mmCIF file of C-alpha atoms in Angstrom:
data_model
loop_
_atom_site.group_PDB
_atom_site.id
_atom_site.type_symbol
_atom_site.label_atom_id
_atom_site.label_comp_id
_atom_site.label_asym_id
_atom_site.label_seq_id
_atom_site.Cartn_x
_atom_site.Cartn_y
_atom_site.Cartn_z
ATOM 1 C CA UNK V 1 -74.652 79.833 55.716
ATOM 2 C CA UNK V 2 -71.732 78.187 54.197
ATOM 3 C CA UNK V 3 -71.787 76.212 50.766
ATOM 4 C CA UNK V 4 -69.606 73.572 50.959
ATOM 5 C CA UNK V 5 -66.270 73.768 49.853
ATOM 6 C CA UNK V 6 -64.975 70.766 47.518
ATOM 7 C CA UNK V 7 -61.634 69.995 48.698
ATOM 8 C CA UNK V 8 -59.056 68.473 46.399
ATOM 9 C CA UNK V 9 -58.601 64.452 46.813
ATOM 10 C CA UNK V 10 -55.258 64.900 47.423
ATOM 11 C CA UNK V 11 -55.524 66.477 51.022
ATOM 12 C CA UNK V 12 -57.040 63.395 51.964
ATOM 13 C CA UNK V 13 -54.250 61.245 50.422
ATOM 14 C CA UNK V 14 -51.399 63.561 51.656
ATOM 15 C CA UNK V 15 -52.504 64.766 54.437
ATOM 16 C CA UNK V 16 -54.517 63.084 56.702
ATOM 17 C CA UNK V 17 -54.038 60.132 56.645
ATOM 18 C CA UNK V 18 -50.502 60.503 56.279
ATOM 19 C CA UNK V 19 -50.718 62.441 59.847
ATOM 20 C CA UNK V 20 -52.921 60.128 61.853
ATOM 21 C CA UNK V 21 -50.986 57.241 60.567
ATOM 22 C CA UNK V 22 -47.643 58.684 61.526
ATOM 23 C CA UNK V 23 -49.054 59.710 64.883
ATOM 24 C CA UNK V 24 -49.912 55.710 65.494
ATOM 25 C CA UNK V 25 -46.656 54.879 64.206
ATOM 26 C CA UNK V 26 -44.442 57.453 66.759
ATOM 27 C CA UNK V 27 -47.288 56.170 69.129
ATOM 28 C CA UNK V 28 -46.199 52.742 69.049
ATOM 29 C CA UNK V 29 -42.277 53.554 69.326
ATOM 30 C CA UNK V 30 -42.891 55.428 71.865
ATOM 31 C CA UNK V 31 -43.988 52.872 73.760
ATOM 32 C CA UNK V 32 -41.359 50.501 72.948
ATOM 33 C CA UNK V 33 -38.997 52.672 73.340
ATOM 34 C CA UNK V 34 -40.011 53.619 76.706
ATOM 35 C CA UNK V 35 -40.166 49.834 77.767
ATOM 36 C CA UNK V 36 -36.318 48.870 76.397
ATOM 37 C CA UNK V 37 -35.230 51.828 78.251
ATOM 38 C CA UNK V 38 -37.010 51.326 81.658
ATOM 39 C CA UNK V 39 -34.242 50.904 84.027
ATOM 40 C CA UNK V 40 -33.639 48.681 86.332
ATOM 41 C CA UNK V 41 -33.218 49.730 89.963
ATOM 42 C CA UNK V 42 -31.995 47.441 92.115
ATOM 43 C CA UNK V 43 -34.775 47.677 95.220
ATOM 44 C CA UNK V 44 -34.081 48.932 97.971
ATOM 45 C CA UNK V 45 -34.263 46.635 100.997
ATOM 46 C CA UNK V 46 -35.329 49.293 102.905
ATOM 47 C CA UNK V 47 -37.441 50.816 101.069
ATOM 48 C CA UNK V 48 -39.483 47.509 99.955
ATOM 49 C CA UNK V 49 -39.605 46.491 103.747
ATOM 50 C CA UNK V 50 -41.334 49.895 104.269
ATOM 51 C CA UNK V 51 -43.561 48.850 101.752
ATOM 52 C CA UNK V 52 -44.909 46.018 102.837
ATOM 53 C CA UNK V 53 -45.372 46.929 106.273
ATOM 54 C CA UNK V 54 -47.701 49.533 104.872
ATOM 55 C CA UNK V 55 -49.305 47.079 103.060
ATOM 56 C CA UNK V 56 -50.143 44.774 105.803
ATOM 57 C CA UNK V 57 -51.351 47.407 107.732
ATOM 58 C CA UNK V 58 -53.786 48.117 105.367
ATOM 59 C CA UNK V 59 -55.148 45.003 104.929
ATOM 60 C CA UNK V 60 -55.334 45.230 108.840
ATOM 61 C CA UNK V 61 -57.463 48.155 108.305
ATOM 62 C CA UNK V 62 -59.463 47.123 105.471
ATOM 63 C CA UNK V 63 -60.203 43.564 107.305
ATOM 64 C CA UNK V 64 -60.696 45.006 110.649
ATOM 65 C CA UNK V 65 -64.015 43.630 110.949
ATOM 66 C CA UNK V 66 -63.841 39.824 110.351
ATOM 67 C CA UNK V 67 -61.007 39.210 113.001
ATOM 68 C CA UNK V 68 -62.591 39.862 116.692
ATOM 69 C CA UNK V 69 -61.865 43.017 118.956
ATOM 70 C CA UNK V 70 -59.446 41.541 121.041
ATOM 71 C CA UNK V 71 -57.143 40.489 118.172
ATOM 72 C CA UNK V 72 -57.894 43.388 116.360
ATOM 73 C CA UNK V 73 -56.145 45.393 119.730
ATOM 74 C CA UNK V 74 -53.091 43.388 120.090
ATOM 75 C CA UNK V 75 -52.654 43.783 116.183
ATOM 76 C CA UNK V 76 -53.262 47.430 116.604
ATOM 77 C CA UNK V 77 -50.699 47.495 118.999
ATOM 78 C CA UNK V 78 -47.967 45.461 117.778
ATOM 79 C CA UNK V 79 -48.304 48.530 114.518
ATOM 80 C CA UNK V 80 -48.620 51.230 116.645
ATOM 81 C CA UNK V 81 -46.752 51.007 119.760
ATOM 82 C CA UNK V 82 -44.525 53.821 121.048
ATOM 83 C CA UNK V 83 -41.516 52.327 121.472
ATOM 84 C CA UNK V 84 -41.147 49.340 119.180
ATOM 85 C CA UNK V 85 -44.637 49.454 117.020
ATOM 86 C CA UNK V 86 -43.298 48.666 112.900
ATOM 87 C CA UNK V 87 -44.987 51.980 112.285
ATOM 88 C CA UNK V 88 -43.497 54.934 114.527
ATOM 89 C CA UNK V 89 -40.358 55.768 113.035
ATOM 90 C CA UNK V 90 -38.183 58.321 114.901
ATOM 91 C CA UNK V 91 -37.904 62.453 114.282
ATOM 92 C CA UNK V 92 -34.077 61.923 113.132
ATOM 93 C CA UNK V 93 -34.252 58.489 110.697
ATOM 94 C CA UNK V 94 -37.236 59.960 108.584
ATOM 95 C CA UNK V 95 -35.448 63.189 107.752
ATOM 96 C CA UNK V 96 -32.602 61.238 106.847
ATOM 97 C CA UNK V 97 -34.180 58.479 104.621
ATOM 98 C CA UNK V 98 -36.543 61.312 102.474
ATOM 99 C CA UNK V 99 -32.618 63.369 101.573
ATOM 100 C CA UNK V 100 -31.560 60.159 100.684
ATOM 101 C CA UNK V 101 -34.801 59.961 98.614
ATOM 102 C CA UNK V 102 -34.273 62.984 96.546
ATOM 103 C CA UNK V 103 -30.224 63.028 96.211
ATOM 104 C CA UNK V 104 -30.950 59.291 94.385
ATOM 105 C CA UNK V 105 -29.961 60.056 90.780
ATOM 106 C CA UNK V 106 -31.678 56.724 89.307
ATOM 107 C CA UNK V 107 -35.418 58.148 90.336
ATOM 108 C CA UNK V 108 -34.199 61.453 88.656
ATOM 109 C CA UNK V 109 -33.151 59.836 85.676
ATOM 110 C CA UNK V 110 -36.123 57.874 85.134
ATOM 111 C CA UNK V 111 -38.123 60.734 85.563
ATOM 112 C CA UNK V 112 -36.512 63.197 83.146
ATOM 113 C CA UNK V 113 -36.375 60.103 80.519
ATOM 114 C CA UNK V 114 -40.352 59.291 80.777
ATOM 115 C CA UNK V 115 -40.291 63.290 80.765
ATOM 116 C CA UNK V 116 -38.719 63.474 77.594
ATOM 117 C CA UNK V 117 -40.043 60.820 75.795
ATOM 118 C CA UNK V 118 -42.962 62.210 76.383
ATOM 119 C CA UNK V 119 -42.271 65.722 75.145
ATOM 120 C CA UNK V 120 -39.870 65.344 72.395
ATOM 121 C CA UNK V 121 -42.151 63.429 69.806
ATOM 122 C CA UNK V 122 -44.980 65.416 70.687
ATOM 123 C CA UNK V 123 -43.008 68.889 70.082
ATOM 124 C CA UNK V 124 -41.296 67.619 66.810
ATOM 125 C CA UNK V 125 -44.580 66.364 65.222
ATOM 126 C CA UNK V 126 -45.533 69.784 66.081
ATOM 127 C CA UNK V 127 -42.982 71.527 64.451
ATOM 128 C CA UNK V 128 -43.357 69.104 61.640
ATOM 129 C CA UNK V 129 -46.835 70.112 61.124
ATOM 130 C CA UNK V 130 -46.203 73.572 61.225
ATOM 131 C CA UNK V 131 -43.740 73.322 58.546
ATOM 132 C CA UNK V 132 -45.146 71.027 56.182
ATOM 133 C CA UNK V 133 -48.483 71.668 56.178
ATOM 134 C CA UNK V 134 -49.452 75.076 57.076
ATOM 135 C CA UNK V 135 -51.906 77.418 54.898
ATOM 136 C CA UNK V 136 -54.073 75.314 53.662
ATOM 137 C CA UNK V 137 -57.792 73.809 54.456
ATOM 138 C CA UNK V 138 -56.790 70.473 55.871
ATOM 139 C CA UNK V 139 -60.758 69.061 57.146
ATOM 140 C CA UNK V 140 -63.564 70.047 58.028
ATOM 141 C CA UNK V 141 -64.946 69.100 61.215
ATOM 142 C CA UNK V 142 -69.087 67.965 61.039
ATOM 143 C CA UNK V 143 -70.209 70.066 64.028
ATOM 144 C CA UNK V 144 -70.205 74.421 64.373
ATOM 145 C CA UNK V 145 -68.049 75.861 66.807
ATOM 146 C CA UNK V 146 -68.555 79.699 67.157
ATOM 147 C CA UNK V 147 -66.202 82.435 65.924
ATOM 148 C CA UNK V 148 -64.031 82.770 69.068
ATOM 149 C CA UNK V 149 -62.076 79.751 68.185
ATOM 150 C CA UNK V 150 -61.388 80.587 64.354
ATOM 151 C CA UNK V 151 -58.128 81.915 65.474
ATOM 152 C CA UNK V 152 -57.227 78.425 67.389
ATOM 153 C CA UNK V 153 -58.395 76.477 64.644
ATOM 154 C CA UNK V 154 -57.958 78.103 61.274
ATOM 155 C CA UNK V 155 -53.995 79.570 62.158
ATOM 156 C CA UNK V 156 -53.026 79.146 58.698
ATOM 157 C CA UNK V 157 -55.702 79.895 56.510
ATOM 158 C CA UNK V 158 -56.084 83.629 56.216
ATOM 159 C CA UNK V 159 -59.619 83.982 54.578
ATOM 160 C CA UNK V 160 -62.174 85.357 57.009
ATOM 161 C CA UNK V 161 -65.502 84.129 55.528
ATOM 162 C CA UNK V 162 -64.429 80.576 55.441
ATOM 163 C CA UNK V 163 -66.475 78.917 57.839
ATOM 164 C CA UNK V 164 -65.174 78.000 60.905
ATOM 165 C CA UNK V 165 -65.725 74.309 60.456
ATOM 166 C CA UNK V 166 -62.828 74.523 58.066
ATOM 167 C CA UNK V 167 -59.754 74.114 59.909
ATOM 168 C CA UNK V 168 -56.306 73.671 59.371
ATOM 169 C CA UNK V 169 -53.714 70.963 59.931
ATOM 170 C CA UNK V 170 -52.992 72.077 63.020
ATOM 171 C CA UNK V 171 -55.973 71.081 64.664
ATOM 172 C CA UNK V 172 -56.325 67.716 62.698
ATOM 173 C CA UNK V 173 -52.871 67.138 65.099
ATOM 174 C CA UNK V 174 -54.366 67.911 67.921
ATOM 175 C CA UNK V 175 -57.553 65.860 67.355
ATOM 176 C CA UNK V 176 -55.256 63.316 66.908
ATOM 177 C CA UNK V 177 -53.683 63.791 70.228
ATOM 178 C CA UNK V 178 -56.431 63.370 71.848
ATOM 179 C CA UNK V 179 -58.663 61.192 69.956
ATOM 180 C CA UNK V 180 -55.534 58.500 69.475
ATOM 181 C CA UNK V 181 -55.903 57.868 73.157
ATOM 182 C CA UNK V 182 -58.333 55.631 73.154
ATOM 183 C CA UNK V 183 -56.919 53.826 69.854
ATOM 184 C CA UNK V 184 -53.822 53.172 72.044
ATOM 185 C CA UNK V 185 -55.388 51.594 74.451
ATOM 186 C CA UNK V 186 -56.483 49.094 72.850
ATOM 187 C CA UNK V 187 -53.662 48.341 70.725
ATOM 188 C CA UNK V 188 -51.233 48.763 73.180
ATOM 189 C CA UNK V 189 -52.834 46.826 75.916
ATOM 190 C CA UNK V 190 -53.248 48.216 79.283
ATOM 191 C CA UNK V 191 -52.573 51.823 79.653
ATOM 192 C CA UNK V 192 -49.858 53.630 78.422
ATOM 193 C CA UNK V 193 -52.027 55.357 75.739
ATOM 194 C CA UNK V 194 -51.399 58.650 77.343
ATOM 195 C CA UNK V 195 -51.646 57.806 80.952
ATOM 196 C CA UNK V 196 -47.751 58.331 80.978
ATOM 197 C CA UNK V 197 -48.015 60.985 83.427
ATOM 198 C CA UNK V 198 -50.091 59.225 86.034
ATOM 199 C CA UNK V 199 -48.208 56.203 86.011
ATOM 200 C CA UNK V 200 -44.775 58.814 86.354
ATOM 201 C CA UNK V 201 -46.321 60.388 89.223
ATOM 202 C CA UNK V 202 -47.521 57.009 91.050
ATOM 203 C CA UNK V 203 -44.000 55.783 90.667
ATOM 204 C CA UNK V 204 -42.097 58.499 92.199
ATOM 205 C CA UNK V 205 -44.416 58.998 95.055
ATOM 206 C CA UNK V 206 -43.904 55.654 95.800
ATOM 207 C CA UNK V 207 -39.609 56.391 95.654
ATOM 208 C CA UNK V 208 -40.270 59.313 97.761
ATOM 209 C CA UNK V 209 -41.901 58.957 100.478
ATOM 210 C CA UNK V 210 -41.677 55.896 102.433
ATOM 211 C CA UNK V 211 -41.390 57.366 106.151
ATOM 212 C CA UNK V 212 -44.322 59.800 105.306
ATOM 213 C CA UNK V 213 -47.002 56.914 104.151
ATOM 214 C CA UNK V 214 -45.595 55.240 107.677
ATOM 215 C CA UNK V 215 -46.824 57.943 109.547
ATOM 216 C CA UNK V 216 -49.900 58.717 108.017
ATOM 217 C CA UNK V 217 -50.578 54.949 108.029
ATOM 218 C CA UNK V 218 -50.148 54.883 111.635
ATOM 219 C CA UNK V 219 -52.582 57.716 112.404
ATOM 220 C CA UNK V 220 -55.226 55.958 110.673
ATOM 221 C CA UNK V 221 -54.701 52.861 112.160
ATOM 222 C CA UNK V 222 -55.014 54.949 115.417
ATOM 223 C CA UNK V 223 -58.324 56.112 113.746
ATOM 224 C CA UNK V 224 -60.040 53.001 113.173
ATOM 225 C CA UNK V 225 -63.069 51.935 115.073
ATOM 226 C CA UNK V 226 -63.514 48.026 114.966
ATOM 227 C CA UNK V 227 -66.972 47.094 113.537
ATOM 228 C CA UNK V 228 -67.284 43.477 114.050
ATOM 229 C CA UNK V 229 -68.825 42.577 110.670
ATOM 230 C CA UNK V 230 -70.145 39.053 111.376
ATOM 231 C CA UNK V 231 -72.560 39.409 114.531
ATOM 232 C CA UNK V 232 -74.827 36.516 113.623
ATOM 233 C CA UNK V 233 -71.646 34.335 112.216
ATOM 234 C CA UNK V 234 -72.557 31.057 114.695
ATOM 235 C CA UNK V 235 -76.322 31.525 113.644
ATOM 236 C CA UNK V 236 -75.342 31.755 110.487
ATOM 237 C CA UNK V 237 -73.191 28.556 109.896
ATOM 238 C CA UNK V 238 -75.967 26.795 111.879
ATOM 239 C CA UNK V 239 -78.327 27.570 109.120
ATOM 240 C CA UNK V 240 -76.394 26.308 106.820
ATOM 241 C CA UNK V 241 -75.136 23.175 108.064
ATOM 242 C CA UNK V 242 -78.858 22.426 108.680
ATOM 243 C CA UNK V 243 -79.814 23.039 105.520
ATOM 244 C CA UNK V 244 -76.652 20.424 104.231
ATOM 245 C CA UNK V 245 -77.757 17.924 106.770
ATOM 246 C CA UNK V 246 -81.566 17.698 105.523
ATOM 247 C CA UNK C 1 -69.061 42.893 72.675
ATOM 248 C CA UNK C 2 -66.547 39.733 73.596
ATOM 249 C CA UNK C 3 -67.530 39.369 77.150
ATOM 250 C CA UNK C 4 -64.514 37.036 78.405
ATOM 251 C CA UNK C 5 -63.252 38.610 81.173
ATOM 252 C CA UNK C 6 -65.906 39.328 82.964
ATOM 253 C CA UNK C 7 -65.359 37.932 86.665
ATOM 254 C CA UNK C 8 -67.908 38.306 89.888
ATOM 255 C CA UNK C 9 -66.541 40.457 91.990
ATOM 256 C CA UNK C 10 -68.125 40.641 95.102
ATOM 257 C CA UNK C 11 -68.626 37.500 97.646
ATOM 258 C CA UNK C 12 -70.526 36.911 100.941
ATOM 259 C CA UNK C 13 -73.916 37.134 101.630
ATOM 260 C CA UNK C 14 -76.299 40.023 101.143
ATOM 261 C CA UNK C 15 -76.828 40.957 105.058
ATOM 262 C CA UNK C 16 -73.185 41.910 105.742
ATOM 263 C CA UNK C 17 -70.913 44.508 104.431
ATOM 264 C CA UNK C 18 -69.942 43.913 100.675
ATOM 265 C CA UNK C 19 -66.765 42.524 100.437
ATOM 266 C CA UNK C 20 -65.253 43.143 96.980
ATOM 267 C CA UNK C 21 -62.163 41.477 95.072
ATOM 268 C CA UNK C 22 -60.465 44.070 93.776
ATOM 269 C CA UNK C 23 -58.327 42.106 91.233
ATOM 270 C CA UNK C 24 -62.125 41.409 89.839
ATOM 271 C CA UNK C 25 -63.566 44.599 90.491
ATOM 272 C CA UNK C 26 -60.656 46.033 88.085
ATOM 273 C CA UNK C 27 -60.391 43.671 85.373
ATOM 274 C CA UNK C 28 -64.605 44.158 85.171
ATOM 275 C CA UNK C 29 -63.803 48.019 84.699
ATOM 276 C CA UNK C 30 -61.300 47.651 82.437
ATOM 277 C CA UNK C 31 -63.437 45.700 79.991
ATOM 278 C CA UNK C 32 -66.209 48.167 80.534
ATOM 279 C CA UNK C 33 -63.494 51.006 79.229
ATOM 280 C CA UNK C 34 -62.414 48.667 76.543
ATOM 281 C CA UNK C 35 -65.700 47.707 75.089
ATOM 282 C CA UNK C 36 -66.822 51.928 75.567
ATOM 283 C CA UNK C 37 -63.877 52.703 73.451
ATOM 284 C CA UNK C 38 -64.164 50.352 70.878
ATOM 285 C CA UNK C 39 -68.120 51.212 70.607
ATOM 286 C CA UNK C 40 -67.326 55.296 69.831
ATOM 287 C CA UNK C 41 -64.553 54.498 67.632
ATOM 288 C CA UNK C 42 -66.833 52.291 65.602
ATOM 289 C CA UNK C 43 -69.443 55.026 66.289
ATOM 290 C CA UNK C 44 -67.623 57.456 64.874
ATOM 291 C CA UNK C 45 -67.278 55.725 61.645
ATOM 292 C CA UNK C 46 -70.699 55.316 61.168
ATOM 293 C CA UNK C 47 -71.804 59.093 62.039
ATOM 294 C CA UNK C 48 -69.203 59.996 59.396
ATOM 295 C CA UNK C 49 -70.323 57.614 57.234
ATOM 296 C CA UNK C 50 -74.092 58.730 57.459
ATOM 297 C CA UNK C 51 -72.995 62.014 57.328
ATOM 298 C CA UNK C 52 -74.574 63.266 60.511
ATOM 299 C CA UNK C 53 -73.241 66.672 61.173
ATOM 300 C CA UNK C 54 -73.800 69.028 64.545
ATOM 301 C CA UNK C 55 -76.034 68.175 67.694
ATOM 302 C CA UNK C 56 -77.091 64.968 65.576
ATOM 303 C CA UNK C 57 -73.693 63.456 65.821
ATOM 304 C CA UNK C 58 -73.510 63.885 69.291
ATOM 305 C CA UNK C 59 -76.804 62.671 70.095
ATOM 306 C CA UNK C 60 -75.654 59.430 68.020
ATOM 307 C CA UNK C 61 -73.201 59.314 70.139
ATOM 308 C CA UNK C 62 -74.594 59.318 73.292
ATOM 309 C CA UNK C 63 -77.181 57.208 72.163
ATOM 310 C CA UNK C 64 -74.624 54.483 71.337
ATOM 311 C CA UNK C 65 -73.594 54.877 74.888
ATOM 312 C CA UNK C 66 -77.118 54.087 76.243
ATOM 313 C CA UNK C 67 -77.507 51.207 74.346
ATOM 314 C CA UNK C 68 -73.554 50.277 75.278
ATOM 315 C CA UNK C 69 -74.547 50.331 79.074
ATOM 316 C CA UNK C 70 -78.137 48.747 78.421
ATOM 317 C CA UNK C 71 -76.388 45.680 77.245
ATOM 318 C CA UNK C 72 -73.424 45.888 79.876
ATOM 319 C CA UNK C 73 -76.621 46.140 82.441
ATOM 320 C CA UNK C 74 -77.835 42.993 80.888
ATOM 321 C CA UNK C 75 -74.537 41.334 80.576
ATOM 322 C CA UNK C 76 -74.052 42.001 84.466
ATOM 323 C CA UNK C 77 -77.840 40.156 84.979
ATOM 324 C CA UNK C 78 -79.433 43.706 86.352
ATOM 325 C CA UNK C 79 -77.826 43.139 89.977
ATOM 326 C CA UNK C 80 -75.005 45.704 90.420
ATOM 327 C CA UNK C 81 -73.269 43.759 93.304
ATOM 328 C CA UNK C 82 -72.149 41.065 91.999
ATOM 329 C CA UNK C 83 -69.672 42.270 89.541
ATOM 330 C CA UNK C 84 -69.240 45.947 90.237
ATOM 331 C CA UNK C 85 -69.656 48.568 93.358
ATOM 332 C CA UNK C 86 -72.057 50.539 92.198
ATOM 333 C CA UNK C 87 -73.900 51.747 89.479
ATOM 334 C CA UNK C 88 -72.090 54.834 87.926
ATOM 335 C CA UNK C 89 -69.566 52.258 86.988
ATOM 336 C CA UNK C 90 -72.230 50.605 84.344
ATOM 337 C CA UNK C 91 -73.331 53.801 83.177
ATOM 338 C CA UNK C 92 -71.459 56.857 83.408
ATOM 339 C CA UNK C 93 -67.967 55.537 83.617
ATOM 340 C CA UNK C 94 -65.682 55.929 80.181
ATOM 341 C CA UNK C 95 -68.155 58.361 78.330
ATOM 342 C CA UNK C 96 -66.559 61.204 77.942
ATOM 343 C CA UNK C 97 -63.451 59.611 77.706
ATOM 344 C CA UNK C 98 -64.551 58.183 74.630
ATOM 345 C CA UNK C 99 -65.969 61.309 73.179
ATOM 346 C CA UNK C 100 -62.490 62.758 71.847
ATOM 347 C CA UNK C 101 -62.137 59.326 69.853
ATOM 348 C CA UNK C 102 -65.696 59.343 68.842
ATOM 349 C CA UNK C 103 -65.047 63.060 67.318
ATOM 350 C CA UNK C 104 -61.542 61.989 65.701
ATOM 351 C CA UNK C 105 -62.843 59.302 64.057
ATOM 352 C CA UNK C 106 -66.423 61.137 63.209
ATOM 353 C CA UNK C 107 -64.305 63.589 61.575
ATOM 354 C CA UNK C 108 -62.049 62.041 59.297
ATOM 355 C CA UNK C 109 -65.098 59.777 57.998
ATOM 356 C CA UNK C 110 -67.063 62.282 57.531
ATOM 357 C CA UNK C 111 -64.456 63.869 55.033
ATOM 358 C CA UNK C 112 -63.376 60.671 53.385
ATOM 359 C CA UNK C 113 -66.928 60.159 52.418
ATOM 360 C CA UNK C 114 -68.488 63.581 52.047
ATOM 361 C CA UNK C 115 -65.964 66.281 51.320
ATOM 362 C CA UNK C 116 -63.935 64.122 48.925
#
């Protein structure tokens, strides 16, 4: 059993808040910093003509059971057919279009930068933490954890028999990594709290591979079994026109 | 809870497949997360504030959660389809991403008030 410690007022002033407010604060530039330097890419024509044929296709294959079998087959074909379907793209032009992909240097760039701002504040807060405020109770946290993670927790305080709810600055930053999520997204509207990564991967998928999503699109149109959705339509709209009329 | 933006999201009559406007269907989601965040953050103050420590805290906290998705049940009139796709999205969606704010917040309340 541990008595509790009385820590000196001034942690709190110094300390804490000083960290979770500068957190926000690098928080905040980061995403405004990330927004002035979005590029711009010109779009491709290409490449967003790719795009929306997969999108209509998939609206084909989402709808496919309000529009009747025998327009759902010519549709079908028009996407798939051999020699002129919108989605069969020859061996040779999709090798060609994915090198031209990867060789682009604006979808590098724009990776690397969301990269870095990403990293950078995140390491230098680190450091800062480490430096500044190191050796020294910081919080303690209101639930038990067990012994194993004293050594994660407590890094700079060197007294064994402090309890382990004790913890140093170190993890007060990292609570705040985590726990400042949430804050962001409200303050920052939608997203962007930490979701940086998710949004970096949608983005270059997207830049990547156009001729791939055509052929996989393709095979599942070739998949998809038409399930007329409306059997009793005309008994349907005769109901209700009868109940209008009365 | 500021209920705004909530939008039905799913149209057509009951006997055919469930047709669902996904501009809806997201914006209803979203204010689900919104409201689920805001709730542990404000949570968390309290719990530090009352100076619940170990399992209690967390049982606060999931018990704000219940009543969070009681009231989004009520605010959605008990019938799943019409604003969302099913029901894990009422009830099980956003909680344990609002856990690591919940602690955050727990924490530094709890030693503003109590370990001063």
């Amino acid at each position: 059993m541990a008595e509790d410690l009385v820590l000196d007022t001034a942690i709190r002033d110094w300390v804490l808040v000083p960290l979770s407010v500068v957190m926000v604060l690098i928080g905040v530039l980061r995403y405004f910093v990330s927004k002035l330097m979005r590029s711009h890419q010109a779009p491709d024509l290409k490449v967003v003509k790719e795009g929306q044929v997969i999108l209509r296709a998939r609206n084909l294959r989402a709808a496919a059971g309000f529009i009747p079998a025998k327009s759902f087959r010519a549709r079908k074909i028009y996407y798939t057919n051999e020699e002129n379907g919108l989605l069969h793209v020859p061996k040779g032009q999709a090798q060609n279009a994915q090198a031209q992909m990867f060789s682009d240097p604006n979808l590098a760039m724009d990776m690397m930068k969301k990269n870095l701002s990403m990293i950078i504040p995140q390491t230098l807060t680190f450091a800062w933490v480490n430096f500044f405020f190191s050796g020294f109770v910081a919080a303690k946290i209101p639930f038990p954890l067990t012994h194993r993670f004293r050594g994660m927790l407590q890094n700079g305080i060197d007294l064994s028999t402090v309890d382990v709810s004790y913890v140093s600055s170190r993890s007060w930053y990292f609570l705040n990594l985590f726990g400042l999520r949430g804050l962001f997204s409200l303050i920052l509207g939608e997203e962007n709290a930490m979701d940086d990564t998710q949004r970096m991967m949608q983005m270059s998928g997207f830049g990547f591979d156009p001729t791939k999503s055509l052929g996989a699109e393709k095979d599942s149109i070739d998949i998809i079994q038409h399930d007329w959705a409306l059997p009793k339509l005309e008994k349907r709209a005769e109901d209700v026109l009868k109940k209008l009329v009365k | 809870m500021v209920w705004e933006g909530d939008r039905g999201a799913s149209g057509g009559a009951e006997d055919d497949l469930p047709i669902f406007n996904a501009e809806n269907l997201q914006s209803n989601v979203k204010s689900i997360y919104y409201s689920r965040t805001f709730l542990s953050i404000i949570g968390g103050v309290i719990a530090g504030i009352w100076g619940f420590t170990g399992f209690t805290g967390f049982i606060f906290y999931f018990l704000v959660m219940a009543a969070a998705s009681f009231g989004l049940a009520t605010q959605a009139k008990f019938s799943v389809c019409t604003y969302f796709d099913s029901w894990n999205r009422i009830f099980l969606d956003g909680i344990f991403g609002g856990l690591m704010s919940f602690v955050l917040f727990w924490t530094f309340a709890y030693d503003i008030v109590h370990i001063f």
